[in-house]
Short mmCIF file of C-alpha atoms in Angstrom, two decimals:
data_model
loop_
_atom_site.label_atom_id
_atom_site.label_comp_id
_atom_site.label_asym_id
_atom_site.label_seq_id
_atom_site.Cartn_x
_atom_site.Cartn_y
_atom_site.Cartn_z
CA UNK A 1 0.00 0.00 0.00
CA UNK A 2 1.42 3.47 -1.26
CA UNK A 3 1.77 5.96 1.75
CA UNK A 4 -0.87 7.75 0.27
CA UNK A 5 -3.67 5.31 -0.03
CA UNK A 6 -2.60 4.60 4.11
CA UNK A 7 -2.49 8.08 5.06
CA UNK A 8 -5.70 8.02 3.01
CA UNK A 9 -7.29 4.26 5.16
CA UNK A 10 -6.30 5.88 8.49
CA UNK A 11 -8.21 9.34 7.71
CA UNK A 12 -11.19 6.88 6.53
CA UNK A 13 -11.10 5.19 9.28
CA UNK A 14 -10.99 8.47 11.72
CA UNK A 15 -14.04 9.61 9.89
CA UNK A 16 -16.27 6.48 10.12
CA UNK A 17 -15.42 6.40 14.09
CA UNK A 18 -16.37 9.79 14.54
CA UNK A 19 -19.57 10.40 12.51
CA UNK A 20 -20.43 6.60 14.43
CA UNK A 21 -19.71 8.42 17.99
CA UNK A 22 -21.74 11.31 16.55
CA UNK A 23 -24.87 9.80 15.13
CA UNK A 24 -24.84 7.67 18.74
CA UNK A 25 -24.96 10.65 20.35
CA UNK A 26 -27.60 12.42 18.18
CA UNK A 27 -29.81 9.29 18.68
CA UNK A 28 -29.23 9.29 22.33
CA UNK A 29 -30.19 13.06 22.43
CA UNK A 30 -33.49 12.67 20.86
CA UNK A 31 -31.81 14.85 17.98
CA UNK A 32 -33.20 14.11 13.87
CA UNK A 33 -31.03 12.18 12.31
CA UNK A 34 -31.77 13.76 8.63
CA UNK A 35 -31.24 17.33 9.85
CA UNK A 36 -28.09 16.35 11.46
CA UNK A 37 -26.97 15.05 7.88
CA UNK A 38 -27.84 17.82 6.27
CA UNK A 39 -25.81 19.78 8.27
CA UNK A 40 -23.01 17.33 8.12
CA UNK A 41 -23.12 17.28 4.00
CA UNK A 42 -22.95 21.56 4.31
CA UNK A 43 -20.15 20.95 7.10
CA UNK A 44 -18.40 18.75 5.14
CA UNK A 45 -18.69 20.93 1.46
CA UNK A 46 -17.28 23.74 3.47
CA UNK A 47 -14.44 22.20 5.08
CA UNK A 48 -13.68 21.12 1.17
CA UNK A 49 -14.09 24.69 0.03
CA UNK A 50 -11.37 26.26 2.65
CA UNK A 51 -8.80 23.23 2.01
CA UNK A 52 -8.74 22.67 -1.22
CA UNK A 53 -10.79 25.85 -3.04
CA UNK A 54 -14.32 27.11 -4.10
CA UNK A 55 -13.62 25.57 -7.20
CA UNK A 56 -12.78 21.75 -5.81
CA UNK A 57 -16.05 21.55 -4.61
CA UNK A 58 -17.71 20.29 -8.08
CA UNK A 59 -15.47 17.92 -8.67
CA UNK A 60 -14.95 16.67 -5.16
CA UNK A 61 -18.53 16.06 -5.33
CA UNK A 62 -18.51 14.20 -9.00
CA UNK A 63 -16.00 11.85 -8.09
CA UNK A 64 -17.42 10.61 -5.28
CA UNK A 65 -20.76 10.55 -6.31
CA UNK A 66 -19.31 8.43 -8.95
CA UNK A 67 -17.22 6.73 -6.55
CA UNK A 68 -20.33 5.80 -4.26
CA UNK A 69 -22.40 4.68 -7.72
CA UNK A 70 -20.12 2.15 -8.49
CA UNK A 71 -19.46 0.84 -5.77
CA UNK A 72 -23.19 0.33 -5.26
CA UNK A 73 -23.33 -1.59 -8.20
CA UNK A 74 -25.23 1.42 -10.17
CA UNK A 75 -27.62 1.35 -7.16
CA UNK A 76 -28.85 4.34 -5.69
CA UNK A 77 -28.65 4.91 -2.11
#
């Protein structure tokens, strides 16, 4: 595995046990699930927008929506 794709599994694998600790505790807190990803999704297009640039944000979003697609099989979510 290239350094990159491992610094890239770690950083995965930080997100995935943070939005899990943070959906727990949205649950627990009677909180709605769907306005929490909404505001997640805006968090996250931001956070893209001030690393990498207003314009990444297109592309960012067509590669992984690709990404996600075919992984899926060509099944929606």
């Amino acid at each position: 595995m290239t350094d990159e794709k491992q610094m890239m599994a770690v950083e995965m694998q930080r997100v995935r046990d943070l939005l899990a600790e943070a959906v727990t505790e949205v649950e627990t807190d009677g909180g709605n699930i769907r306005y929490f990803n909404a505001a997640f999704m805006a968090a996250a297009m931001q956070l893209q927008c001030e690393v990498e640039g207003d314009d990444s944000l297109n592309n960012a979003i067509t590669r992984l929506g690709v990404r996600t697609l075919t992984s899926r099989g060509g099944r929606q979510c």
